[in-house]
Amino acid sequence: MDEQKRKEIESRIRSLESELAEIKQLLQTNSSDLSPNIQTTKSQPPPPPPPSTIQPKQTQDSQPQQISRVQTKPIPRQKTFEFPEHMKSGEYWLNKIGIGLVIFAVLFFFKYSIDQGWLVPKLRIGMGIVFGCILQFLAFKTYLKKRHFSLVLFGGGIAVFYISGFAAFQMFSLVSHQTAFFFMLAVTLYAISLSIKQNEQILSLIGVLGAMATPFLLYTGEGDIPGLMMYMSVVIAGTSVIYFFKSWRGLLWTTYIIGVFIVLLGGLDIVENQNAHTDSERWSVQLALVLCWLAFAIIPLLREVFAQINPQKYKYIQFTYLKKLVSEQFEQSAAKHAYILFVTTPVIVYTASTLLWTENYMPQKTWGWIAMATAMFYWFTAYQLKKWANLKTVQLIKLLVGILFLTVSFFLLFEGKTLMAVLGTEAFVLFYIGNKFNDSKFLRSSYILYAILFFGTAIRIGWDFNRPDRFFNLENMTDLWVIGLMFAAFYVSKINLVKRIFFPAGILLLTALFDQQFNGNLLFFLLTAVMLGMHLTQRYLHDKVLTTYAQVYLGALSLLMINRLMLLEISLFPTDLGVRPIFNLTTGIDVLFLAALLYAARLIRSQSEKTIYYIWAHIIILSIFLREFQSSENGQGIVTIAWGLYAAILLIAGLRLNKVSLRKAALITLMVVVAKLFLVDLSNLETIWRILLFLGFGGVFLLLSYYFKSLWKDSDDTGSSPNQTDIQS
């Protein structure tokens, strides 16, 4: 009972000391901030009140004005580095330096006694152990009065014990390996039990470091991997249990970093020398990896759960000195240190296991099913964690780890088109969940998968030359499924930036697929349909960026249209005009493109951009006439007639509809026809054709000028009437 009361008093004293240190620091800061204001107030008397000629009327309700008390705002935590109070004293650094010098002195003593031959080896080891016991005795005596000093003595004494055990076996060969090992194990157990009894994490750290160094300090060159794995498993299991009850983060992370490294080191030797190791050695490493997963992924999770069930018993240690060392954000992040273990541990264990067991021992599909089972386990864990509101972040981490393992299982279980289809479905499901619940982690996961899908599909389309000739095959349907899921994500997304990325990505893949499967007129028809769909989409969403995408796509398609109109020898679109001008498939596809272009112009909101669309359509019409008739006998004359009739129709339509743009286009075209008559037809056509063309167009011009005013729709129908300038023009 006296011992328990003593511990309670010690813990209360430590908490009071830390609170007093914080209060002292706060008072010093406040006094330094307020003292200049106080001095200024004392040195300068308040100014006299301004003269007033009107005295305020005193009423019954009037009350004397009260002086408001100055309220000081809480001082934000400083992010600059500052040592804790106990580290500012010279005592703290002197005892650390002193015990370090003492340990070096012990090492030098062993070395010097060997060189001089002063003492027999047994006496040297005995003196080392006695010296360690003296340090432990002094530590117990000074613990209540000088806590930090006593901890230094405790640690120094334990270090002397380890050095003595090492010297007894490696340097003097006084004891067997088994005796030295059990001695080191006893020192470790003593350090751990002392840390638990004194409630001091630093002692457990010394014990764990010594325990993990023991196999290397007592190394004999035999390379007993099963023994090493069994020993490390015991150490890791013990420290994880201590963490569960004590919440010592330093102990957990020290064991994690060094322990996992040693286990992986043993597995690496097996991976590099597959034929030199037995199955028992592989299983020993595998069991150690599974124990690492339990110790660093499951035990911390259980502690998080128990902390919610019984927070008084499983409360976390608060390091008050961290408030002066780091910012508040960093302290909050450090409190969630286990989240890193929840993600890294299963990934490391699974990856190391797959490398440990090659294809000869375990097929790839078996690891795929193991990954899928792991994903199901993590999803089940996440479902169980929904009972506690404070563990929502942990629940989300478990969901994401499950998604990661599910994706890995897909890569191992499927291949080719099946893998792409499954990954595409998973990506869209993740995107839909993240978009619906505004969860950035799900969205980022889907972005990664979509990026993999985009480049994977692009490679499949660009380098897969062995696809069947027919379009409706599994390979193409898989690519269409992935592209469709990209457009589906574009459709459901609430973020404009995401829409602006997914939309062109899907368009590029769809265009590449069409280009790989089709050619000629059919390909140009499909690309025209894509262009029209892009214009319909931008009109529906009112997005200027999507409008730019549609116009860029139209520009690229227009370059291909120029190629078709000019009938270049090196053609990206092989065409067959047939024997009949105008009435052939190529011209029919061009007319469909022309109709799509005119309809797309109606979907554009900017009037100046509409004008560009219409001008391009006008040029295409003239170019089609030129392409279709120029190779015929007296083809230039037929082209001139076609252009003239087309211009006359435009002029009449412009007059009847009262459209200035149509009238201007018609008049310019007529002027081009006149220029062509003199520059081209006059030298290339026979005399009879020249007479007929000049006579015919002269008559047309006279008729148009004669009926110009009568053809103009009057103001009763249009609300406007022609002016003299338009008639004269």
Coordinates of C-alpha atoms in Angstrom, one line a residue, residues 48-351:
P48 CA -8.5 66.8 -20.7
P49 CA -12.0 66.3 -22.0
P50 CA -13.0 68.6 -24.8
P51 CA -15.1 71.7 -23.8
S52 CA -18.7 71.2 -24.0
T53 CA -21.3 73.9 -24.1
I54 CA -24.3 71.7 -23.7
Q55 CA -24.7 69.8 -20.5
P56 CA -26.4 66.4 -20.9
K57 CA -29.7 66.2 -19.2
Q58 CA -29.6 63.8 -16.2
T59 CA -32.5 61.4 -16.2
Q60 CA -33.6 58.8 -13.8
D61 CA -32.6 56.0 -16.1
S62 CA -29.1 57.3 -16.7
Q63 CA -26.3 55.4 -15.1
P64 CA -22.7 56.2 -14.6
Q65 CA -20.4 54.9 -17.4
Q66 CA -18.5 51.8 -16.4
I67 CA -15.0 51.1 -17.5
S68 CA -14.8 48.0 -19.5
R69 CA -12.2 45.5 -18.4
V70 CA -9.5 44.7 -20.9
Q71 CA -9.8 41.1 -22.2
T72 CA -6.6 39.6 -23.3
K73 CA -6.8 37.3 -26.3
P74 CA -5.3 33.8 -26.1
I75 CA -1.8 33.8 -27.3
P76 CA -1.4 31.5 -30.4
R77 CA 1.1 28.8 -30.0
Q78 CA 4.5 29.7 -31.3
K79 CA 5.9 27.4 -34.0
T80 CA 9.5 28.3 -33.3
F81 CA 11.7 25.7 -31.7
E82 CA 12.1 25.9 -27.9
F83 CA 13.5 23.4 -25.4
P84 CA 11.3 22.0 -22.6
E85 CA 11.9 23.4 -19.2
H86 CA 13.8 20.3 -17.8
M87 CA 16.1 20.4 -20.9
K88 CA 17.1 24.0 -20.2
S89 CA 19.0 23.2 -17.0
G90 CA 22.6 22.3 -16.9
E91 CA 21.9 19.2 -14.8
Y92 CA 20.0 17.6 -17.7
W93 CA 22.9 17.8 -20.1
L94 CA 25.6 17.1 -17.5
N95 CA 24.2 13.8 -16.4
K96 CA 23.7 12.6 -20.1
I97 CA 27.3 13.5 -20.9
G98 CA 28.5 12.0 -17.7
I99 CA 26.9 8.6 -18.2
G100 CA 28.1 8.5 -21.8
L101 CA 31.7 9.1 -20.6
V102 CA 31.3 6.4 -18.0
I103 CA 30.1 3.8 -20.5
F104 CA 33.0 4.7 -22.8
A105 CA 35.3 4.3 -19.8
V106 CA 34.0 0.8 -19.2
L107 CA 34.6 -0.1 -22.8
F108 CA 38.1 1.4 -22.7
F109 CA 38.7 -0.5 -19.4
F110 CA 37.9 -3.8 -21.0
K111 CA 40.2 -3.1 -23.9
Y112 CA 43.0 -1.7 -21.8
S113 CA 42.9 -4.6 -19.3
I114 CA 43.2 -7.0 -22.2
D115 CA 46.2 -5.2 -23.7
Q116 CA 48.0 -5.0 -20.3
G117 CA 46.9 -8.4 -19.0
W118 CA 46.1 -7.0 -15.6
L119 CA 43.1 -9.0 -14.6
V120 CA 41.8 -12.4 -15.5
P121 CA 38.8 -12.3 -17.8
K122 CA 36.4 -13.5 -15.2
L123 CA 37.3 -10.7 -12.9
R124 CA 36.9 -8.1 -15.6
I125 CA 33.4 -9.3 -16.4
G126 CA 32.6 -9.5 -12.7
M127 CA 33.7 -5.9 -12.2
G128 CA 31.5 -4.8 -15.1
I129 CA 28.5 -6.5 -13.7
V130 CA 29.2 -5.1 -10.2
F131 CA 29.6 -1.6 -11.7
G132 CA 26.2 -2.0 -13.4
C133 CA 24.7 -3.1 -10.1
I134 CA 26.1 0.0 -8.4
L135 CA 24.6 2.2 -11.0
Q136 CA 21.2 0.5 -10.5
F137 CA 21.5 0.9 -6.7
L138 CA 22.3 4.6 -7.0
A139 CA 19.4 5.0 -9.4
F140 CA 16.9 3.6 -7.0
K141 CA 18.2 5.8 -4.2
T142 CA 18.0 9.0 -6.2
Y143 CA 14.7 8.3 -8.1
L144 CA 12.4 10.3 -5.8
K145 CA 14.7 13.3 -5.5
K146 CA 16.4 13.4 -8.9
R147 CA 14.1 11.6 -11.4
H148 CA 16.0 12.6 -14.5
F149 CA 19.3 11.8 -13.0
S150 CA 18.2 8.4 -11.8
L151 CA 16.9 7.5 -15.3
V152 CA 20.3 8.2 -16.6
L153 CA 21.8 5.9 -14.0
F154 CA 19.2 3.2 -14.8
G155 CA 20.0 3.4 -18.5
G156 CA 23.8 3.5 -18.0
G157 CA 23.7 0.4 -15.7
I158 CA 21.6 -1.5 -18.2
A159 CA 24.0 -0.6 -21.0
V160 CA 26.9 -1.8 -18.8
F161 CA 25.1 -5.2 -18.4
Y162 CA 24.8 -5.5 -22.2
I163 CA 28.5 -4.7 -22.7
S164 CA 29.5 -7.2 -20.0
G165 CA 27.5 -10.0 -21.7
F166 CA 28.9 -9.1 -25.1
A167 CA 32.5 -9.1 -23.7
A168 CA 32.0 -12.4 -21.9
F169 CA 31.0 -14.2 -25.1
Q170 CA 32.7 -12.4 -28.0
M171 CA 35.9 -11.0 -26.5
F172 CA 36.8 -13.5 -23.8
S173 CA 34.8 -16.7 -24.7
L174 CA 34.1 -17.2 -21.0
V175 CA 30.5 -18.5 -21.4
S176 CA 28.6 -20.4 -24.0
H177 CA 26.3 -18.8 -26.6
Q178 CA 23.3 -20.2 -24.7
T179 CA 24.5 -18.7 -21.4
A180 CA 25.3 -15.3 -22.9
F181 CA 21.9 -15.3 -24.7
F182 CA 19.9 -16.0 -21.6
F183 CA 22.0 -13.3 -19.7
M184 CA 21.1 -10.7 -22.4
L185 CA 17.5 -11.9 -22.3
A186 CA 17.5 -11.4 -18.5
V187 CA 18.8 -7.9 -18.9
T188 CA 16.1 -7.1 -21.4
L189 CA 13.4 -8.5 -19.2
Y190 CA 14.8 -6.5 -16.3
A191 CA 14.8 -3.3 -18.3
I192 CA 11.2 -3.9 -19.6
S193 CA 9.9 -4.8 -16.1
L194 CA 11.7 -1.8 -14.6
S195 CA 10.1 0.5 -17.2
I196 CA 6.6 -0.8 -16.5
K197 CA 7.1 -0.5 -12.7
Q198 CA 8.6 3.0 -12.8
N199 CA 6.2 3.9 -15.7
E200 CA 9.2 5.2 -17.7
Q201 CA 9.2 4.7 -21.5
I202 CA 12.9 5.5 -21.9
L203 CA 13.9 2.3 -20.0
S204 CA 11.7 0.2 -22.3
L205 CA 13.4 1.8 -25.3
I206 CA 16.8 0.8 -23.9
G207 CA 15.6 -2.7 -23.3
V208 CA 14.1 -3.1 -26.7
L209 CA 17.2 -1.7 -28.4
G210 CA 19.3 -4.2 -26.4
A211 CA 17.0 -7.0 -27.2
M212 CA 17.2 -6.4 -30.9
A213 CA 20.9 -6.0 -30.9
T214 CA 21.4 -9.2 -29.0
P215 CA 21.4 -11.6 -32.0
F216 CA 24.0 -9.4 -33.7
L217 CA 26.1 -8.9 -30.6
L218 CA 26.2 -12.7 -30.1
Y219 CA 26.5 -13.6 -33.8
T220 CA 28.4 -16.8 -34.4
G221 CA 28.2 -16.9 -38.2
E222 CA 25.8 -19.8 -38.4
G223 CA 22.9 -17.8 -39.9
D224 CA 20.0 -19.5 -38.0
I225 CA 17.1 -17.7 -39.8
P226 CA 14.3 -19.7 -38.0
G227 CA 15.9 -18.9 -34.6
L228 CA 16.3 -15.2 -35.4
M229 CA 12.6 -15.0 -36.7
M230 CA 11.3 -16.8 -33.6
Y231 CA 13.3 -14.4 -31.3
M232 CA 12.2 -11.3 -33.2
S233 CA 8.6 -12.5 -33.0
V234 CA 8.8 -12.8 -29.3
V235 CA 10.3 -9.3 -29.0
I236 CA 7.7 -7.7 -31.3
A237 CA 4.8 -9.5 -29.6
G238 CA 6.0 -8.3 -26.2
T239 CA 6.4 -4.7 -27.2
S240 CA 3.0 -4.6 -28.9
V241 CA 1.4 -5.8 -25.7
I242 CA 3.2 -3.1 -23.7
Y243 CA 2.0 -0.5 -26.2
F244 CA -1.6 -1.8 -25.9
F245 CA -1.6 -1.0 -22.2
K246 CA 0.9 1.9 -22.0
S247 CA 0.4 3.7 -25.3
W248 CA 4.1 4.3 -25.6
R249 CA 4.5 5.6 -29.2
G250 CA 8.3 5.7 -29.1
L251 CA 8.4 2.0 -28.1
L252 CA 6.0 1.0 -30.9
W253 CA 7.8 2.9 -33.6
T254 CA 11.2 1.8 -32.5
T255 CA 10.1 -1.8 -32.6
Y256 CA 8.4 -1.2 -36.0
I257 CA 11.3 0.3 -37.7
I258 CA 14.0 -2.0 -36.4
G259 CA 12.0 -5.2 -36.1
V260 CA 10.4 -5.1 -39.5
F261 CA 13.9 -4.3 -41.0
I262 CA 15.4 -7.3 -39.4
V263 CA 12.6 -9.6 -40.5
L264 CA 12.8 -8.2 -44.1
L265 CA 16.6 -8.7 -43.9
G266 CA 16.1 -12.4 -43.2
G267 CA 13.6 -12.7 -46.0
L268 CA 15.9 -10.9 -48.4
D269 CA 18.6 -13.5 -47.9
I270 CA 16.0 -16.2 -48.9
V271 CA 14.9 -14.3 -52.0
E272 CA 18.4 -13.8 -53.2
N273 CA 19.3 -17.5 -52.6
Q274 CA 16.2 -19.4 -53.3
N275 CA 17.8 -22.8 -53.7
A276 CA 20.0 -22.5 -50.6
H277 CA 17.2 -22.3 -48.1
T278 CA 14.6 -24.8 -46.9
D279 CA 10.8 -24.5 -46.6
S280 CA 11.1 -24.3 -42.8
E281 CA 13.2 -21.1 -43.2
R282 CA 10.6 -19.6 -45.6
W283 CA 7.8 -20.4 -43.2
S284 CA 9.7 -18.9 -40.2
V285 CA 10.0 -15.6 -42.1
Q286 CA 6.4 -15.8 -43.2
L287 CA 5.1 -16.3 -39.7
A288 CA 7.3 -13.4 -38.5
L289 CA 5.7 -11.2 -41.2
V290 CA 2.2 -12.2 -40.2
L291 CA 3.1 -11.4 -36.6
C292 CA 4.3 -8.0 -37.7
W293 CA 1.0 -7.4 -39.4
L294 CA -0.8 -8.4 -36.1
A295 CA 1.5 -6.3 -33.9
F296 CA 1.6 -3.1 -36.0
A297 CA -1.8 -3.1 -37.8
I298 CA -4.2 -5.0 -35.6
I299 CA -3.0 -4.2 -32.1
P300 CA -2.9 -0.4 -32.6
L301 CA -6.4 -0.7 -34.1
L302 CA -7.7 -2.6 -31.1
R303 CA -6.2 0.0 -28.9
E304 CA -8.1 2.7 -30.8
V305 CA -11.3 0.8 -30.3
F306 CA -10.7 0.1 -26.6
A307 CA -9.8 3.8 -26.1
Q308 CA -13.4 4.6 -27.3
I309 CA -15.0 1.9 -25.1
N310 CA -13.0 2.8 -21.9
P311 CA -11.2 6.1 -22.4
Q312 CA -10.2 6.3 -18.7
K313 CA -8.3 3.0 -18.7
Y314 CA -6.8 3.3 -22.2
K315 CA -6.0 7.0 -22.4
Y316 CA -3.2 8.3 -24.4
I317 CA 0.0 9.9 -23.0
Q318 CA 0.1 13.6 -23.5
F319 CA 3.6 15.0 -24.1
T320 CA 3.3 18.5 -22.7
Y321 CA 6.7 19.5 -23.8
L322 CA 5.7 18.9 -27.5
K323 CA 3.5 22.0 -27.2
K324 CA 6.7 24.1 -27.0
L325 CA 8.6 22.1 -29.6
V326 CA 6.2 21.9 -32.5
S327 CA 3.1 23.5 -33.9
E328 CA -0.4 22.5 -32.9
Q329 CA -1.0 21.0 -36.3
F330 CA 2.1 18.8 -36.0
E331 CA 1.1 17.7 -32.5
Q332 CA -2.4 16.7 -33.8
S333 CA -0.8 14.7 -36.6
A334 CA 1.6 13.0 -34.2
A335 CA -1.4 11.8 -32.2
K336 CA -2.6 9.9 -35.3
H337 CA 0.7 8.1 -35.8
A338 CA -1.0 4.7 -35.9
Y339 CA -2.8 5.7 -39.2
I340 CA 0.6 5.4 -41.0
L341 CA 0.9 1.9 -39.6
F342 CA -2.6 0.9 -40.8
V343 CA -1.5 1.6 -44.4
T344 CA 2.2 0.7 -44.6
T345 CA 2.2 -2.5 -42.6
P346 CA -0.2 -4.6 -44.7
V347 CA 1.5 -3.3 -47.9
I348 CA 4.9 -4.3 -46.7
V349 CA 3.9 -7.7 -45.4
Y350 CA 2.0 -8.6 -48.5
T351 CA 4.7 -7.4 -50.9

